[in-house]
């Protein structure tokens, strides 16, 4: 996995698992874009499959998308992902969140 960067140059590794047509995945991708984060998207779910693999189930035992990994931290459930990203990368429209 290659490191990605914030547009301001801070190194961060963010990976998003999910298919782009899934609304809950779109929420996470939109948030990452608003925060100016570079990320890697891995297509899983729907016609891509992969939700029942041991590697995916190790990240999310429910076998659902989206899943994010930021450095060594893995999280699932779209709203939890949004809160995490906004609180971790306080910038742009989310700069004043507490």
PDB file of C-alpha atoms in Angstrom:
ATOM      1  CA  UNK A   1       0.000   0.000   0.000  1.00  0.00           C
ATOM      2  CA  UNK A   2       1.494   3.343  -1.054  1.00  0.00           C
ATOM      3  CA  UNK A   3       1.314   6.356   1.271  1.00  0.00           C
ATOM      4  CA  UNK A   4      -1.070   9.071   0.172  1.00  0.00           C
ATOM      5  CA  UNK A   5      -0.888  12.746   1.017  1.00  0.00           C
ATOM      6  CA  UNK A   6      -3.138  15.527   2.132  1.00  0.00           C
ATOM      7  CA  UNK A   7      -3.068  18.379  -0.337  1.00  0.00           C
ATOM      8  CA  UNK A   8      -1.093  20.334   2.302  1.00  0.00           C
ATOM      9  CA  UNK A   9       1.642  17.686   2.217  1.00  0.00           C
ATOM     10  CA  UNK A  10       1.002  15.726   5.424  1.00  0.00           C
ATOM     11  CA  UNK A  11       1.535  12.022   4.814  1.00  0.00           C
ATOM     12  CA  UNK A  12      -1.472   9.815   5.439  1.00  0.00           C
ATOM     13  CA  UNK A  13      -2.501   6.380   4.259  1.00  0.00           C
ATOM     14  CA  UNK A  14      -6.250   6.110   3.742  1.00  0.00           C
ATOM     15  CA  UNK A  15      -7.944   3.195   2.027  1.00  0.00           C
ATOM     16  CA  UNK A  16     -11.683   2.916   1.382  1.00  0.00           C
ATOM     17  CA  UNK A  17     -13.240  -0.466   0.596  1.00  0.00           C
ATOM     18  CA  UNK A  18     -16.573  -0.405  -1.228  1.00  0.00           C
ATOM     19  CA  UNK A  19     -18.229  -0.005  -4.588  1.00  0.00           C
ATOM     20  CA  UNK A  20     -18.632   3.564  -5.856  1.00  0.00           C
ATOM     21  CA  UNK A  21     -22.342   3.193  -6.654  1.00  0.00           C
ATOM     22  CA  UNK A  22     -23.215   2.360  -3.021  1.00  0.00           C
ATOM     23  CA  UNK A  23     -24.684   5.422  -1.278  1.00  0.00           C
ATOM     24  CA  UNK A  24     -22.926   4.762   2.031  1.00  0.00           C
ATOM     25  CA  UNK A  25     -19.595   4.449   0.238  1.00  0.00           C
ATOM     26  CA  UNK A  26     -20.346   7.656  -1.677  1.00  0.00           C
ATOM     27  CA  UNK A  27     -20.770   9.484   1.651  1.00  0.00           C
ATOM     28  CA  UNK A  28     -17.298   8.454   2.763  1.00  0.00           C
ATOM     29  CA  UNK A  29     -15.734   9.300  -0.605  1.00  0.00           C
ATOM     30  CA  UNK A  30     -17.446  12.714  -0.604  1.00  0.00           C
ATOM     31  CA  UNK A  31     -16.141  13.421   2.900  1.00  0.00           C
ATOM     32  CA  UNK A  32     -12.584  12.447   1.943  1.00  0.00           C
ATOM     33  CA  UNK A  33     -12.801  14.752  -1.092  1.00  0.00           C
ATOM     34  CA  UNK A  34     -14.147  17.654   1.003  1.00  0.00           C
ATOM     35  CA  UNK A  35     -11.276  17.162   3.439  1.00  0.00           C
ATOM     36  CA  UNK A  36      -8.764  17.201   0.594  1.00  0.00           C
ATOM     37  CA  UNK A  37      -7.565  13.676   1.331  1.00  0.00           C
ATOM     38  CA  UNK A  38      -5.974  11.420  -1.221  1.00  0.00           C
ATOM     39  CA  UNK A  39      -7.100   7.850  -0.794  1.00  0.00           C
ATOM     40  CA  UNK A  40      -7.041   4.458  -2.394  1.00  0.00           C
ATOM     41  CA  UNK A  41     -10.404   2.859  -3.193  1.00  0.00           C
ATOM     42  CA  UNK A  42     -10.691  -0.905  -3.379  1.00  0.00           C
ATOM     43  CA  UNK A  43     -13.822  -2.124  -5.141  1.00  0.00           C
ATOM     44  CA  UNK A  44     -15.681  -4.795  -3.147  1.00  0.00           C
ATOM     45  CA  UNK A  45     -19.340  -5.675  -2.761  1.00  0.00           C
ATOM     46  CA  UNK A  46     -22.115  -6.114  -5.293  1.00  0.00           C
ATOM     47  CA  UNK A  47     -20.817  -7.430  -8.607  1.00  0.00           C
ATOM     48  CA  UNK A  48     -17.212  -7.055  -7.353  1.00  0.00           C
ATOM     49  CA  UNK A  49     -17.755  -9.634  -4.605  1.00  0.00           C
ATOM     50  CA  UNK A  50     -15.124 -10.069  -1.921  1.00  0.00           C
ATOM     51  CA  UNK A  51     -17.237  -9.345   1.146  1.00  0.00           C
ATOM     52  CA  UNK A  52     -17.077 -12.943   2.356  1.00  0.00           C
ATOM     53  CA  UNK A  53     -13.316 -13.403   2.084  1.00  0.00           C
ATOM     54  CA  UNK A  54     -11.344 -14.068   5.265  1.00  0.00           C
ATOM     55  CA  UNK A  55      -9.274 -10.894   4.752  1.00  0.00           C
ATOM     56  CA  UNK A  56     -12.350  -8.685   4.435  1.00  0.00           C
ATOM     57  CA  UNK A  57     -14.169 -10.368   7.318  1.00  0.00           C
ATOM     58  CA  UNK A  58     -11.087  -9.792   9.484  1.00  0.00           C
ATOM     59  CA  UNK A  59     -11.611  -6.045   8.911  1.00  0.00           C
ATOM     60  CA  UNK A  60     -15.415  -6.102   9.260  1.00  0.00           C
ATOM     61  CA  UNK A  61     -16.972  -9.276  10.675  1.00  0.00           C
ATOM     62  CA  UNK A  62     -20.397  -8.149   9.390  1.00  0.00           C
ATOM     63  CA  UNK A  63     -19.127  -8.261   5.802  1.00  0.00           C
ATOM     64  CA  UNK A  64     -20.561  -4.845   4.890  1.00  0.00           C
ATOM     65  CA  UNK A  65     -19.232  -1.745   3.149  1.00  0.00           C
ATOM     66  CA  UNK A  66     -17.810   0.816   3.527  1.00  0.00           C
ATOM     67  CA  UNK A  67     -14.674   0.030   5.471  1.00  0.00           C
ATOM     68  CA  UNK A  68     -11.837   2.507   5.898  1.00  0.00           C
ATOM     69  CA  UNK A  69      -8.285   2.026   7.065  1.00  0.00           C
ATOM     70  CA  UNK A  70      -6.244   5.017   8.169  1.00  0.00           C
ATOM     71  CA  UNK A  71      -2.695   3.909   8.834  1.00  0.00           C
ATOM     72  CA  UNK A  72      -3.220   1.000  11.289  1.00  0.00           C
ATOM     73  CA  UNK A  73      -6.797   1.890  12.324  1.00  0.00           C
ATOM     74  CA  UNK A  74      -9.740   0.126  10.638  1.00  0.00           C
ATOM     75  CA  UNK A  75     -13.355   1.262  10.930  1.00  0.00           C
ATOM     76  CA  UNK A  76     -16.697   0.386   9.319  1.00  0.00           C
ATOM     77  CA  UNK A  77     -20.246   1.858   9.306  1.00  0.00           C
ATOM     78  CA  UNK A  78     -20.457   4.933   7.094  1.00  0.00           C
ATOM     79  CA  UNK A  79     -21.504   7.441   9.762  1.00  0.00           C
ATOM     80  CA  UNK A  80     -18.737   6.287  12.102  1.00  0.00           C
ATOM     81  CA  UNK A  81     -16.287   6.682   9.213  1.00  0.00           C
ATOM     82  CA  UNK A  82     -17.544  10.229   8.560  1.00  0.00           C
ATOM     83  CA  UNK A  83     -17.190  11.246  12.207  1.00  0.00           C
ATOM     84  CA  UNK A  84     -13.717   9.753  12.402  1.00  0.00           C
ATOM     85  CA  UNK A  85     -12.477  11.478   9.238  1.00  0.00           C
ATOM     86  CA  UNK A  86     -13.946  14.856  10.204  1.00  0.00           C
ATOM     87  CA  UNK A  87     -12.490  14.746  13.707  1.00  0.00           C
ATOM     88  CA  UNK A  88      -9.108  13.435  12.592  1.00  0.00           C
ATOM     89  CA  UNK A  89      -8.609  15.824   9.663  1.00  0.00           C
ATOM     90  CA  UNK A  90     -10.138  19.088  10.889  1.00  0.00           C
ATOM     91  CA  UNK A  91      -9.847  21.275   7.817  1.00  0.00           C
ATOM     92  CA  UNK A  92     -11.972  22.959   5.203  1.00  0.00           C
ATOM     93  CA  UNK A  93     -15.675  22.992   6.097  1.00  0.00           C
ATOM     94  CA  UNK A  94     -15.007  20.678   9.049  1.00  0.00           C
ATOM     95  CA  UNK A  95     -12.239  22.744  10.691  1.00  0.00           C
ATOM     96  CA  UNK A  96     -14.317  23.859  13.686  1.00  0.00           C
ATOM     97  CA  UNK A  97     -15.735  20.497  14.733  1.00  0.00           C
ATOM     98  CA  UNK A  98     -15.150  19.519  18.325  1.00  0.00           C
TER      99      UNK A  98
END
